[in-house]
Amino acid sequence: MGAARGLGFETVVASYDADDRTLPDRVRQEAGEVLVVDTNDEEALFRAVASAHGVAPFAGVLAGFEFYVPVAARLAARLGLRGLPADTVECVRDKAVMRAATAAAGLRVPRFAEVTAEAELAQAAARVGFPCVLKPVDSAGSVHVSRADDVGQLLAAYRELAADGRPDMGRRTDGRALVEEYLDGPELSVEGCVDADGRIVVVAVTHKVLGPEPSFVEIGHVVRADLPPATARAVEDYVREVVAALRVTVGPFHCELRLVADEPVLIELAARLGGDRIPDLVEAATGVRLPELAVAAFTGLAVEALPTRAPRAKYAGIRFLTAPGESGRRTVEGMDRIAALPGVLESELTFDADAPLPGDQDYRSRVGHVLYTADSYQDALDLGRRITLGVTFVLPVA
C-alpha cells in the first residue's frame, strides 16, 4: 500500500477481518478504507467492490494473498480494469493445471500425477517413481509438501494432509494433491513483473535456504543468487517462457524452480509478489521496488515513470527462526548479540512464550526472523548460518 500511495493512489482493502483473515495492524493503519466482507464469497465481494467503485472508481485491483489471484482477475474483468485473463487464471493456482500447461508449451516440468483419494496413491507413485513429493494442488507456504521414499511414507503424508482441518485464510484442503518427481538440485525463485505494455521484466534471482527433508520449509533467502552467467541466462529464458505459457499477461510473478544438472525445472509460479520479505531483499540489493512495479502494471503506468533508487548493498538476506519441540514456556538467548552484528537491519521474535512451539513442517513453524545485508554472496550465506546457530530457545527445567 505504501507503493500505491507513493505513486499517487489511495488504497481500499477488502477483508473478512476476522479469525485467520484478520487484518494486521500495519495494513489497517495504511489502508485508506477497509471494506469488511467475506472475501471467500465472490459475489458478496464483487457487490462490495462494485459499490465502492461506483463512488470513487478504482484504477486497478491487486490480490493481497495467493488464494485471491483468480478472484482479483475476475473482479478486474467485471469492472473493466486491467488484469490476468479471467478464463485461464486458475492455472496459476491449480498446480495440476499449471504443470499441464507448462508441459504443453514444450517446457520441462516434474513427472506428476494428480490424486484425490488414498486408493490412487500407488498408481501415481508407479508413474512418478521414488523418491517423490506430495503436495496439495491449491495450497501455499509449503503446507503439507513432503518427500516420500516409499509407499508407506507417501500414504502417511497423504493421510496427514487429508485429515488436517485447520483453516488457511478460511479455506481447508479438499484432498486433491500431486504426486510428483523429486528434483535433486538447488532451489531458486525468480522475481519479476509483466509491465503495462506486456514486457516480461526479470528483476532478481533468489537463492532459497531449505530446512531438513522430508518437509520443504523455506528458512532463508538470499538476493541475489550466485549463478554462472550461462546458467543465469538459461534460468531467465526458461522463466519468461513459463510466464508466457501460463498467460501471465500483466502484474508481478514469483517463479520457484530447481536446477537439475544446471537445467531449470518448474516447481510453481505465483502471479503475485513473493512473500517472506523477498521484495524488501530485492529492493536492498537492486534498488528496484517490486510493489511499485506491480501497482504500475495494473494501473497502466509506464515503468520509465517510476522513481529510481540505488541499491543499499550488494546482497541481502533473511533467516527465519524455528524451534520445534515440547510444549512449555521458553526463553530466548542470543537475539541481542545477533541484532548487534554488522549488516543486521531487523530482528524480531513472533511467538508466545507460553504457547506450545510449532513443529517444522511449513511456514507456520517460524517464530522470528533476522533481515540483513552483506558485501558478497558467501558473506550472506555465512551470516545466515551464524544467525541460525546464534539463537537458542531454552526450556527451563521444572
mmCIF file of C-alpha atoms in Angstrom:
data_model
loop_
_atom_site.group_PDB
_atom_site.id
_atom_site.type_symbol
_atom_site.label_atom_id
_atom_site.label_comp_id
_atom_site.label_asym_id
_atom_site.label_seq_id
_atom_site.Cartn_x
_atom_site.Cartn_y
_atom_site.Cartn_z
ATOM 1 C CA MET A 1 0.000 0.000 0.000
ATOM 2 C CA GLY A 2 2.915 2.303 0.588
ATOM 3 C CA ALA A 3 3.914 1.780 -3.048
ATOM 4 C CA ALA A 4 0.436 2.732 -4.260
ATOM 5 C CA ARG A 5 0.369 5.822 -2.077
ATOM 6 C CA GLY A 6 3.835 6.805 -3.276
ATOM 7 C CA LEU A 7 2.585 6.662 -6.868
ATOM 8 C CA GLY A 8 -0.372 8.883 -6.090
ATOM 9 C CA PHE A 9 -3.116 6.318 -5.424
ATOM 10 C CA GLU A 10 -5.406 5.831 -2.460
ATOM 11 C CA THR A 11 -5.963 2.240 -1.330
ATOM 12 C CA VAL A 12 -9.104 0.341 -0.410
ATOM 13 C CA VAL A 13 -8.644 -3.051 1.254
ATOM 14 C CA ALA A 14 -11.372 -5.708 1.131
ATOM 15 C CA SER A 15 -11.061 -8.139 4.038
ATOM 16 C CA TYR A 16 -13.119 -10.527 6.132
ATOM 17 C CA ASP A 17 -11.137 -9.067 9.042
ATOM 18 C CA ALA A 18 -11.798 -11.932 11.467
ATOM 19 C CA ASP A 19 -10.359 -15.298 12.503
ATOM 20 C CA ASP A 20 -7.330 -16.225 10.389
ATOM 21 C CA ARG A 21 -8.175 -13.403 7.974
ATOM 22 C CA THR A 22 -7.863 -10.576 10.498
ATOM 23 C CA LEU A 23 -6.033 -7.598 9.049
ATOM 24 C CA PRO A 24 -2.604 -6.909 10.546
ATOM 25 C CA ASP A 25 -2.443 -3.584 12.375
ATOM 26 C CA ARG A 26 0.092 -2.253 9.891
ATOM 27 C CA VAL A 27 -2.242 -2.883 6.951
ATOM 28 C CA ARG A 28 -5.219 -1.404 8.791
ATOM 29 C CA GLN A 29 -3.261 1.769 9.549
ATOM 30 C CA GLU A 30 -2.044 2.198 5.969
ATOM 31 C CA ALA A 31 -5.368 1.482 4.257
ATOM 32 C CA GLY A 32 -7.369 4.462 3.121
ATOM 33 C CA GLU A 33 -10.569 2.438 3.582
ATOM 34 C CA VAL A 34 -11.421 -1.108 4.699
ATOM 35 C CA LEU A 35 -14.365 -2.946 3.154
ATOM 36 C CA VAL A 36 -15.382 -5.678 5.604
ATOM 37 C CA VAL A 37 -16.784 -8.536 3.513
ATOM 38 C CA ASP A 38 -16.374 -12.303 3.251
ATOM 39 C CA THR A 39 -13.598 -12.440 0.665
ATOM 40 C CA ASN A 40 -14.311 -16.147 0.112
ATOM 41 C CA ASP A 41 -17.825 -15.253 -1.105
ATOM 42 C CA GLU A 42 -17.051 -13.947 -4.584
ATOM 43 C CA GLU A 43 -20.484 -12.462 -5.299
ATOM 44 C CA ALA A 44 -20.591 -10.635 -1.952
ATOM 45 C CA LEU A 45 -17.064 -9.390 -2.579
ATOM 46 C CA PHE A 46 -17.997 -8.151 -6.066
ATOM 47 C CA ARG A 47 -21.050 -6.290 -4.772
ATOM 48 C CA ALA A 48 -18.972 -4.523 -2.110
ATOM 49 C CA VAL A 49 -16.191 -3.656 -4.541
ATOM 50 C CA ALA A 50 -18.573 -2.548 -7.307
ATOM 51 C CA SER A 51 -20.407 -0.287 -4.858
ATOM 52 C CA ALA A 52 -17.162 1.386 -3.791
ATOM 53 C CA HIS A 53 -16.042 1.608 -7.435
ATOM 54 C CA GLY A 54 -19.260 3.444 -8.263
ATOM 55 C CA VAL A 55 -18.473 6.141 -5.701
ATOM 56 C CA ALA A 56 -14.743 6.527 -6.463
ATOM 57 C CA PRO A 57 -13.583 4.495 -9.499
ATOM 58 C CA PHE A 58 -10.625 2.186 -8.961
ATOM 59 C CA ALA A 59 -7.554 2.285 -11.181
ATOM 60 C CA GLY A 60 -6.598 -1.344 -10.537
ATOM 61 C CA VAL A 61 -7.266 -4.483 -8.498
ATOM 62 C CA LEU A 62 -4.417 -6.380 -6.821
ATOM 63 C CA ALA A 63 -4.575 -9.634 -4.871
ATOM 64 C CA GLY A 64 -3.323 -9.420 -1.301
ATOM 65 C CA PHE A 65 -2.667 -13.153 -0.975
ATOM 66 C CA GLU A 66 -2.045 -16.158 -3.208
ATOM 67 C CA PHE A 67 -5.562 -17.575 -2.885
ATOM 68 C CA TYR A 68 -7.153 -14.395 -4.238
ATOM 69 C CA VAL A 69 -5.232 -14.047 -7.515
ATOM 70 C CA PRO A 70 -8.055 -15.648 -9.583
ATOM 71 C CA VAL A 71 -10.721 -13.651 -7.736
ATOM 72 C CA ALA A 72 -8.826 -10.393 -8.363
ATOM 73 C CA ALA A 73 -8.609 -11.240 -12.079
ATOM 74 C CA ARG A 74 -12.343 -11.880 -12.300
ATOM 75 C CA LEU A 75 -13.153 -8.710 -10.342
ATOM 76 C CA ALA A 76 -10.949 -6.659 -12.668
ATOM 77 C CA ALA A 77 -12.665 -8.152 -15.720
ATOM 78 C CA ARG A 78 -16.128 -7.348 -14.344
ATOM 79 C CA LEU A 79 -15.064 -3.779 -13.551
ATOM 80 C CA GLY A 80 -13.384 -3.276 -16.933
ATOM 81 C CA LEU A 81 -9.887 -2.915 -15.455
ATOM 82 C CA ARG A 82 -6.517 -4.454 -16.313
ATOM 83 C CA GLY A 83 -5.993 -7.961 -15.049
ATOM 84 C CA LEU A 84 -4.929 -11.501 -15.780
ATOM 85 C CA PRO A 85 -7.111 -13.396 -18.284
ATOM 86 C CA ALA A 86 -10.125 -14.431 -16.232
ATOM 87 C CA ASP A 87 -10.695 -17.569 -18.326
ATOM 88 C CA THR A 88 -7.214 -19.027 -17.724
ATOM 89 C CA VAL A 89 -6.137 -17.517 -14.404
ATOM 90 C CA GLU A 90 -6.798 -20.740 -12.449
ATOM 91 C CA CYS A 91 -3.674 -22.253 -13.998
ATOM 92 C CA VAL A 92 -1.529 -20.098 -11.707
ATOM 93 C CA ARG A 93 -3.329 -21.535 -8.641
ATOM 94 C CA ASP A 94 -4.098 -25.151 -9.573
ATOM 95 C CA LYS A 95 -0.728 -26.886 -9.687
ATOM 96 C CA ALA A 96 -2.006 -29.766 -11.825
ATOM 97 C CA VAL A 97 -3.300 -27.367 -14.496
ATOM 98 C CA MET A 98 -0.074 -25.374 -14.190
ATOM 99 C CA ARG A 99 2.072 -28.467 -14.839
ATOM 100 C CA ALA A 100 -0.030 -29.480 -17.838
ATOM 101 C CA ALA A 101 0.010 -26.008 -19.413
ATOM 102 C CA THR A 102 3.766 -25.642 -18.970
ATOM 103 C CA ALA A 103 4.456 -29.114 -20.389
ATOM 104 C CA ALA A 104 2.163 -28.411 -23.351
ATOM 105 C CA ALA A 105 4.415 -25.455 -24.204
ATOM 106 C CA GLY A 106 7.354 -27.865 -24.502
ATOM 107 C CA LEU A 107 8.984 -26.876 -21.220
ATOM 108 C CA ARG A 108 10.359 -29.358 -18.721
ATOM 109 C CA VAL A 109 8.277 -29.985 -15.600
ATOM 110 C CA PRO A 110 8.487 -32.752 -12.988
ATOM 111 C CA ARG A 111 6.725 -36.019 -13.791
ATOM 112 C CA PHE A 112 3.429 -35.815 -11.931
ATOM 113 C CA ALA A 113 0.092 -37.450 -11.264
ATOM 114 C CA GLU A 114 -2.973 -35.953 -9.588
ATOM 115 C CA VAL A 115 -4.717 -37.894 -6.808
ATOM 116 C CA THR A 116 -7.972 -37.346 -4.971
ATOM 117 C CA ALA A 117 -8.009 -40.390 -2.672
ATOM 118 C CA GLU A 118 -5.728 -42.895 -0.928
ATOM 119 C CA ALA A 119 -6.598 -45.599 -3.437
ATOM 120 C CA GLU A 120 -4.900 -43.617 -6.218
ATOM 121 C CA LEU A 121 -1.529 -43.214 -4.498
ATOM 122 C CA ALA A 122 0.097 -46.498 -5.520
ATOM 123 C CA GLN A 123 -0.673 -45.981 -9.205
ATOM 124 C CA ALA A 124 0.555 -42.388 -9.050
ATOM 125 C CA ALA A 125 3.798 -43.471 -7.383
ATOM 126 C CA ALA A 126 4.320 -46.163 -10.019
ATOM 127 C CA ARG A 127 4.050 -43.490 -12.694
ATOM 128 C CA VAL A 128 6.287 -40.955 -10.962
ATOM 129 C CA GLY A 129 8.790 -43.173 -9.122
ATOM 130 C CA PHE A 130 10.551 -42.747 -5.780
ATOM 131 C CA PRO A 131 11.649 -40.551 -4.200
ATOM 132 C CA CYS A 132 8.620 -38.372 -4.898
ATOM 133 C CA VAL A 133 6.967 -35.273 -3.443
ATOM 134 C CA LEU A 134 3.387 -34.975 -2.252
ATOM 135 C CA LYS A 135 1.791 -31.508 -2.294
ATOM 136 C CA PRO A 136 -1.739 -30.090 -2.209
ATOM 137 C CA VAL A 137 -2.969 -28.871 -5.574
ATOM 138 C CA ASP A 138 -4.041 -25.436 -4.331
ATOM 139 C CA SER A 139 -2.300 -24.639 -1.054
ATOM 140 C CA ALA A 140 0.634 -22.319 -0.280
ATOM 141 C CA GLY A 141 3.523 -21.821 2.144
ATOM 142 C CA SER A 142 4.870 -25.403 1.890
ATOM 143 C CA VAL A 143 1.795 -26.658 3.783
ATOM 144 C CA HIS A 144 1.742 -30.475 3.540
ATOM 145 C CA VAL A 145 4.558 -30.591 0.999
ATOM 146 C CA SER A 146 6.546 -33.700 1.858
ATOM 147 C CA ARG A 147 9.119 -36.042 0.365
ATOM 148 C CA ALA A 148 8.306 -39.763 0.353
ATOM 149 C CA ASP A 149 10.795 -42.552 -0.298
ATOM 150 C CA ASP A 150 8.298 -45.402 -0.343
ATOM 151 C CA VAL A 151 4.568 -46.136 -0.455
ATOM 152 C CA GLY A 152 4.296 -46.183 3.335
ATOM 153 C CA GLN A 153 5.691 -42.671 3.682
ATOM 154 C CA LEU A 154 3.512 -41.438 0.826
ATOM 155 C CA LEU A 155 0.390 -42.890 2.421
ATOM 156 C CA ALA A 156 1.233 -41.381 5.816
ATOM 157 C CA ALA A 157 1.823 -37.948 4.253
ATOM 158 C CA TYR A 158 -1.453 -38.078 2.335
ATOM 159 C CA ARG A 159 -3.434 -39.142 5.392
ATOM 160 C CA GLU A 160 -1.989 -36.225 7.347
ATOM 161 C CA LEU A 161 -2.934 -33.850 4.527
ATOM 162 C CA ALA A 162 -6.469 -35.209 4.194
ATOM 163 C CA ALA A 163 -7.098 -35.134 7.967
ATOM 164 C CA ASP A 164 -5.893 -31.560 8.516
ATOM 165 C CA GLY A 165 -8.927 -29.469 9.414
ATOM 166 C CA ARG A 166 -7.038 -26.271 10.147
ATOM 167 C CA PRO A 167 -8.245 -23.351 8.017
ATOM 168 C CA ASP A 168 -5.835 -21.310 5.916
ATOM 169 C CA MET A 169 -7.422 -17.951 5.031
ATOM 170 C CA GLY A 170 -10.777 -19.521 5.842
ATOM 171 C CA ARG A 171 -10.216 -22.463 3.480
ATOM 172 C CA ARG A 172 -9.393 -26.124 4.031
ATOM 173 C CA THR A 173 -7.694 -28.612 1.744
ATOM 174 C CA ASP A 174 -10.066 -30.810 -0.259
ATOM 175 C CA GLY A 175 -7.839 -33.882 -0.572
ATOM 176 C CA ARG A 176 -6.628 -33.107 -4.097
ATOM 177 C CA ALA A 177 -2.876 -33.461 -4.343
ATOM 178 C CA LEU A 178 0.015 -34.003 -6.712
ATOM 179 C CA VAL A 179 2.479 -36.860 -6.522
ATOM 180 C CA GLU A 180 5.454 -35.628 -8.470
ATOM 181 C CA GLU A 181 9.076 -36.291 -9.286
ATOM 182 C CA TYR A 182 11.615 -35.294 -6.643
ATOM 183 C CA LEU A 183 14.009 -32.772 -8.161
ATOM 184 C CA ASP A 184 17.545 -33.070 -6.822
ATOM 185 C CA GLY A 185 19.228 -29.697 -7.043
ATOM 186 C CA PRO A 186 19.449 -26.171 -5.606
ATOM 187 C CA GLU A 187 16.228 -24.200 -5.303
ATOM 188 C CA LEU A 188 15.736 -20.675 -6.635
ATOM 189 C CA SER A 189 12.972 -18.191 -7.184
ATOM 190 C CA VAL A 190 12.808 -15.578 -9.902
ATOM 191 C CA GLU A 191 11.150 -12.255 -9.110
ATOM 192 C CA GLY A 192 9.739 -10.103 -11.853
ATOM 193 C CA CYS A 193 6.756 -8.382 -13.419
ATOM 194 C CA VAL A 194 4.906 -8.151 -16.712
ATOM 195 C CA ASP A 195 4.547 -4.416 -17.236
ATOM 196 C CA ALA A 196 1.598 -2.479 -18.623
ATOM 197 C CA ASP A 197 2.986 -2.896 -22.162
ATOM 198 C CA GLY A 198 3.274 -6.682 -21.819
ATOM 199 C CA ARG A 199 7.062 -6.811 -21.403
ATOM 200 C CA ILE A 200 8.344 -9.564 -19.109
ATOM 201 C CA VAL A 201 10.840 -7.929 -16.748
ATOM 202 C CA VAL A 202 13.079 -10.198 -14.659
ATOM 203 C CA VAL A 203 14.382 -8.252 -11.665
ATOM 204 C CA ALA A 204 16.271 -10.730 -9.477
ATOM 205 C CA VAL A 205 17.026 -14.381 -8.811
ATOM 206 C CA THR A 206 16.735 -15.508 -5.188
ATOM 207 C CA HIS A 207 18.698 -18.330 -3.556
ATOM 208 C CA LYS A 208 16.471 -20.307 -1.193
ATOM 209 C CA VAL A 209 17.650 -21.993 2.007
ATOM 210 C CA LEU A 210 15.521 -25.003 2.962
ATOM 211 C CA GLY A 211 15.125 -26.843 6.231
ATOM 212 C CA PRO A 212 15.623 -30.605 6.548
ATOM 213 C CA GLU A 213 13.560 -33.002 4.484
ATOM 214 C CA PRO A 214 11.032 -34.610 4.292
ATOM 215 C CA SER A 215 9.480 -31.122 4.663
ATOM 216 C CA PHE A 216 10.491 -28.232 2.423
ATOM 217 C CA VAL A 217 10.272 -25.285 4.795
ATOM 218 C CA GLU A 218 11.992 -22.172 3.475
ATOM 219 C CA ILE A 219 14.172 -20.956 6.339
ATOM 220 C CA GLY A 220 16.019 -18.268 4.432
ATOM 221 C CA HIS A 221 16.574 -16.374 1.197
ATOM 222 C CA VAL A 222 19.496 -14.511 -0.353
ATOM 223 C CA VAL A 223 19.171 -11.937 -3.126
ATOM 224 C CA ARG A 224 20.998 -12.246 -5.458
ATOM 225 C CA ALA A 225 21.694 -15.919 -6.214
ATOM 226 C CA ASP A 226 25.270 -16.582 -7.337
ATOM 227 C CA LEU A 227 24.940 -18.283 -10.741
ATOM 228 C CA PRO A 228 27.337 -18.692 -13.667
ATOM 229 C CA PRO A 229 26.343 -16.336 -16.498
ATOM 230 C CA ALA A 230 25.184 -19.154 -18.796
ATOM 231 C CA THR A 231 23.028 -20.675 -16.054
ATOM 232 C CA ALA A 232 21.564 -17.279 -15.173
ATOM 233 C CA ARG A 233 20.592 -16.726 -18.817
ATOM 234 C CA ALA A 234 19.037 -20.195 -19.034
ATOM 235 C CA VAL A 235 17.014 -19.552 -15.857
ATOM 236 C CA GLU A 236 15.725 -16.181 -17.062
ATOM 237 C CA ASP A 237 14.861 -17.510 -20.527
ATOM 238 C CA TYR A 238 13.031 -20.503 -19.032
ATOM 239 C CA VAL A 239 11.024 -18.316 -16.648
ATOM 240 C CA ARG A 240 9.992 -15.981 -19.453
ATOM 241 C CA GLU A 241 8.684 -18.992 -21.372
ATOM 242 C CA VAL A 242 6.807 -20.238 -18.292
ATOM 243 C CA VAL A 243 5.246 -16.802 -17.787
ATOM 244 C CA ALA A 244 4.082 -16.800 -21.398
ATOM 245 C CA ALA A 245 2.820 -20.409 -21.247
ATOM 246 C CA LEU A 246 0.698 -19.629 -18.171
ATOM 247 C CA ARG A 247 -0.649 -16.436 -19.757
ATOM 248 C CA VAL A 248 0.589 -14.100 -17.073
ATOM 249 C CA THR A 249 -0.070 -11.039 -19.197
ATOM 250 C CA VAL A 250 0.213 -8.336 -16.541
ATOM 251 C CA GLY A 251 1.496 -7.959 -12.998
ATOM 252 C CA PRO A 252 4.118 -9.494 -10.738
ATOM 253 C CA PHE A 253 5.343 -13.081 -10.696
ATOM 254 C CA HIS A 254 7.316 -15.226 -8.277
ATOM 255 C CA CYS A 255 8.582 -18.349 -10.037
ATOM 256 C CA GLU A 256 10.099 -21.174 -7.975
ATOM 257 C CA LEU A 257 12.316 -23.765 -9.644
ATOM 258 C CA ARG A 258 15.152 -26.184 -9.082
ATOM 259 C CA LEU A 259 18.327 -26.600 -11.086
ATOM 260 C CA VAL A 260 18.742 -30.237 -12.131
ATOM 261 C CA ALA A 261 22.193 -30.626 -13.707
ATOM 262 C CA ASP A 262 22.058 -26.850 -14.342
ATOM 263 C CA GLU A 263 18.720 -27.153 -16.173
ATOM 264 C CA PRO A 264 15.827 -25.129 -14.678
ATOM 265 C CA VAL A 265 12.694 -27.149 -13.846
ATOM 266 C CA LEU A 266 9.479 -25.548 -12.622
ATOM 267 C CA ILE A 267 8.225 -26.063 -9.076
ATOM 268 C CA GLU A 268 5.459 -23.487 -9.354
ATOM 269 C CA LEU A 269 4.709 -19.936 -10.426
ATOM 270 C CA ALA A 270 2.645 -17.480 -8.413
ATOM 271 C CA ALA A 271 1.178 -14.438 -10.146
ATOM 272 C CA ARG A 272 1.886 -12.187 -7.189
ATOM 273 C CA LEU A 273 4.787 -10.675 -5.279
ATOM 274 C CA GLY A 274 6.997 -13.137 -3.448
ATOM 275 C CA GLY A 275 6.381 -13.492 0.268
ATOM 276 C CA ASP A 276 8.894 -13.845 3.105
ATOM 277 C CA ARG A 277 10.019 -10.210 2.717
ATOM 278 C CA ILE A 278 11.615 -11.041 -0.645
ATOM 279 C CA PRO A 279 10.538 -7.665 -2.120
ATOM 280 C CA ASP A 280 12.476 -5.962 0.704
ATOM 281 C CA LEU A 281 15.555 -8.044 -0.109
ATOM 282 C CA VAL A 282 15.223 -7.203 -3.810
ATOM 283 C CA GLU A 283 14.980 -3.505 -3.053
ATOM 284 C CA ALA A 284 18.029 -3.606 -0.774
ATOM 285 C CA ALA A 285 20.170 -5.488 -3.317
ATOM 286 C CA THR A 286 18.944 -3.929 -6.594
ATOM 287 C CA GLY A 287 17.159 -0.669 -5.757
ATOM 288 C CA VAL A 288 14.000 -1.895 -7.528
ATOM 289 C CA ARG A 289 10.713 -1.765 -5.608
ATOM 290 C CA LEU A 290 8.663 -4.713 -6.831
ATOM 291 C CA PRO A 291 5.441 -3.375 -5.243
ATOM 292 C CA GLU A 292 5.754 -0.234 -7.378
ATOM 293 C CA LEU A 293 6.185 -2.358 -10.497
ATOM 294 C CA ALA A 294 3.046 -4.312 -9.570
ATOM 295 C CA VAL A 295 0.952 -1.182 -8.992
ATOM 296 C CA ALA A 296 2.229 0.376 -12.200
ATOM 297 C CA ALA A 297 1.418 -2.743 -14.229
ATOM 298 C CA PHE A 298 -2.200 -2.949 -13.055
ATOM 299 C CA THR A 299 -2.860 0.781 -13.328
ATOM 300 C CA GLY A 300 -1.191 1.388 -16.699
ATOM 301 C CA LEU A 301 1.785 3.436 -15.537
ATOM 302 C CA ALA A 302 4.958 3.143 -17.599
ATOM 303 C CA VAL A 303 7.980 1.585 -15.876
ATOM 304 C CA GLU A 304 10.009 4.574 -17.050
ATOM 305 C CA ALA A 305 7.821 6.835 -14.868
ATOM 306 C CA LEU A 306 8.812 5.057 -11.665
ATOM 307 C CA PRO A 307 11.424 6.582 -9.340
ATOM 308 C CA THR A 308 14.911 5.083 -9.438
ATOM 309 C CA ARG A 309 16.966 4.172 -6.373
ATOM 310 C CA ALA A 310 20.483 2.992 -5.721
ATOM 311 C CA PRO A 311 20.957 -0.429 -4.091
ATOM 312 C CA ARG A 312 21.583 -0.378 -0.375
ATOM 313 C CA ALA A 313 24.033 -3.300 -0.559
ATOM 314 C CA LYS A 314 25.355 -5.907 -2.959
ATOM 315 C CA TYR A 315 23.396 -8.727 -1.295
ATOM 316 C CA ALA A 316 20.511 -9.018 1.129
ATOM 317 C CA GLY A 317 19.195 -11.982 3.089
ATOM 318 C CA ILE A 318 16.682 -13.153 5.643
ATOM 319 C CA ARG A 319 16.776 -16.072 8.070
ATOM 320 C CA PHE A 320 13.696 -17.414 9.786
ATOM 321 C CA LEU A 321 13.995 -18.822 13.280
ATOM 322 C CA THR A 322 12.323 -22.126 14.139
ATOM 323 C CA ALA A 323 12.217 -24.035 17.417
ATOM 324 C CA PRO A 324 10.334 -27.331 17.216
ATOM 325 C CA GLY A 325 9.985 -29.174 20.469
ATOM 326 C CA GLU A 326 7.884 -29.795 23.545
ATOM 327 C CA SER A 327 5.196 -27.537 24.932
ATOM 328 C CA GLY A 328 6.039 -25.160 27.721
ATOM 329 C CA ARG A 329 7.302 -21.686 28.380
ATOM 330 C CA ARG A 330 10.549 -20.915 26.627
ATOM 331 C CA THR A 331 13.004 -18.069 26.799
ATOM 332 C CA VAL A 332 15.339 -16.968 24.038
ATOM 333 C CA GLU A 333 19.063 -16.435 24.219
ATOM 334 C CA GLY A 334 21.290 -14.729 21.666
ATOM 335 C CA MET A 335 18.939 -12.244 19.974
ATOM 336 C CA ASP A 336 20.778 -9.211 21.397
ATOM 337 C CA ARG A 337 24.093 -10.482 20.030
ATOM 338 C CA ILE A 338 22.518 -11.225 16.635
ATOM 339 C CA ALA A 339 20.904 -7.772 16.437
ATOM 340 C CA ALA A 340 24.305 -6.156 17.013
ATOM 341 C CA LEU A 341 26.060 -7.983 14.157
ATOM 342 C CA PRO A 342 27.298 -5.825 11.249
ATOM 343 C CA GLY A 343 24.779 -5.883 8.416
ATOM 344 C CA VAL A 344 21.742 -6.814 10.508
ATOM 345 C CA LEU A 345 18.872 -4.447 9.690
ATOM 346 C CA GLU A 346 15.999 -6.012 11.564
ATOM 347 C CA SER A 347 15.398 -8.798 14.077
ATOM 348 C CA GLU A 348 12.089 -9.889 15.552
ATOM 349 C CA LEU A 349 10.528 -12.710 17.537
ATOM 350 C CA THR A 350 6.894 -13.543 16.838
ATOM 351 C CA PHE A 351 5.947 -16.317 19.261
ATOM 352 C CA ASP A 352 4.075 -16.574 22.523
ATOM 353 C CA ALA A 353 6.491 -17.771 25.193
ATOM 354 C CA ASP A 354 3.689 -19.622 26.975
ATOM 355 C CA ALA A 355 2.276 -21.381 23.906
ATOM 356 C CA PRO A 356 3.473 -24.718 22.511
ATOM 357 C CA LEU A 357 6.164 -24.215 19.924
ATOM 358 C CA PRO A 358 5.188 -25.364 16.427
ATOM 359 C CA GLY A 359 6.818 -28.208 14.539
ATOM 360 C CA ASP A 360 8.910 -27.701 11.422
ATOM 361 C CA GLN A 361 6.523 -28.810 8.675
ATOM 362 C CA ASP A 362 5.624 -25.495 6.966
ATOM 363 C CA TYR A 363 5.745 -21.692 7.242
ATOM 364 C CA ARG A 364 3.720 -21.815 10.465
ATOM 365 C CA SER A 365 6.823 -23.177 12.230
ATOM 366 C CA ARG A 366 8.589 -19.816 12.085
ATOM 367 C CA VAL A 367 8.908 -17.927 15.341
ATOM 368 C CA GLY A 368 11.040 -14.990 14.266
ATOM 369 C CA HIS A 369 13.319 -13.578 11.596
ATOM 370 C CA VAL A 370 16.509 -11.605 11.005
ATOM 371 C CA LEU A 371 16.939 -9.434 7.898
ATOM 372 C CA TYR A 372 20.431 -8.372 6.856
ATOM 373 C CA THR A 373 22.792 -7.190 4.093
ATOM 374 C CA ALA A 374 26.234 -8.416 3.022
ATOM 375 C CA ASP A 375 29.064 -7.482 0.676
ATOM 376 C CA SER A 376 29.339 -10.887 -1.002
ATOM 377 C CA TYR A 377 27.229 -13.956 -1.673
ATOM 378 C CA GLN A 378 29.387 -16.093 0.605
ATOM 379 C CA ASP A 379 29.183 -13.487 3.367
ATOM 380 C CA ALA A 380 25.389 -13.578 3.057
ATOM 381 C CA LEU A 381 25.332 -17.374 3.427
ATOM 382 C CA ASP A 382 27.786 -17.295 6.325
ATOM 383 C CA LEU A 383 25.848 -14.633 8.213
ATOM 384 C CA GLY A 384 22.639 -16.594 7.715
ATOM 385 C CA ARG A 385 24.220 -19.694 9.256
ATOM 386 C CA ARG A 386 25.636 -17.622 12.117
ATOM 387 C CA ILE A 387 22.168 -16.259 12.837
ATOM 388 C CA THR A 388 20.644 -19.739 12.884
ATOM 389 C CA LEU A 389 23.309 -21.080 15.234
ATOM 390 C CA GLY A 390 23.379 -17.975 17.434
ATOM 391 C CA VAL A 391 19.796 -18.095 18.731
ATOM 392 C CA THR A 392 18.788 -20.667 21.333
ATOM 393 C CA PHE A 393 15.319 -21.449 22.677
ATOM 394 C CA VAL A 394 15.603 -22.576 26.273
ATOM 395 C CA LEU A 395 13.045 -24.699 28.100
ATOM 396 C CA PRO A 396 13.626 -24.249 31.868
ATOM 397 C CA VAL A 397 13.860 -27.375 33.987
ATOM 398 C CA ALA A 398 10.781 -27.761 36.214
#
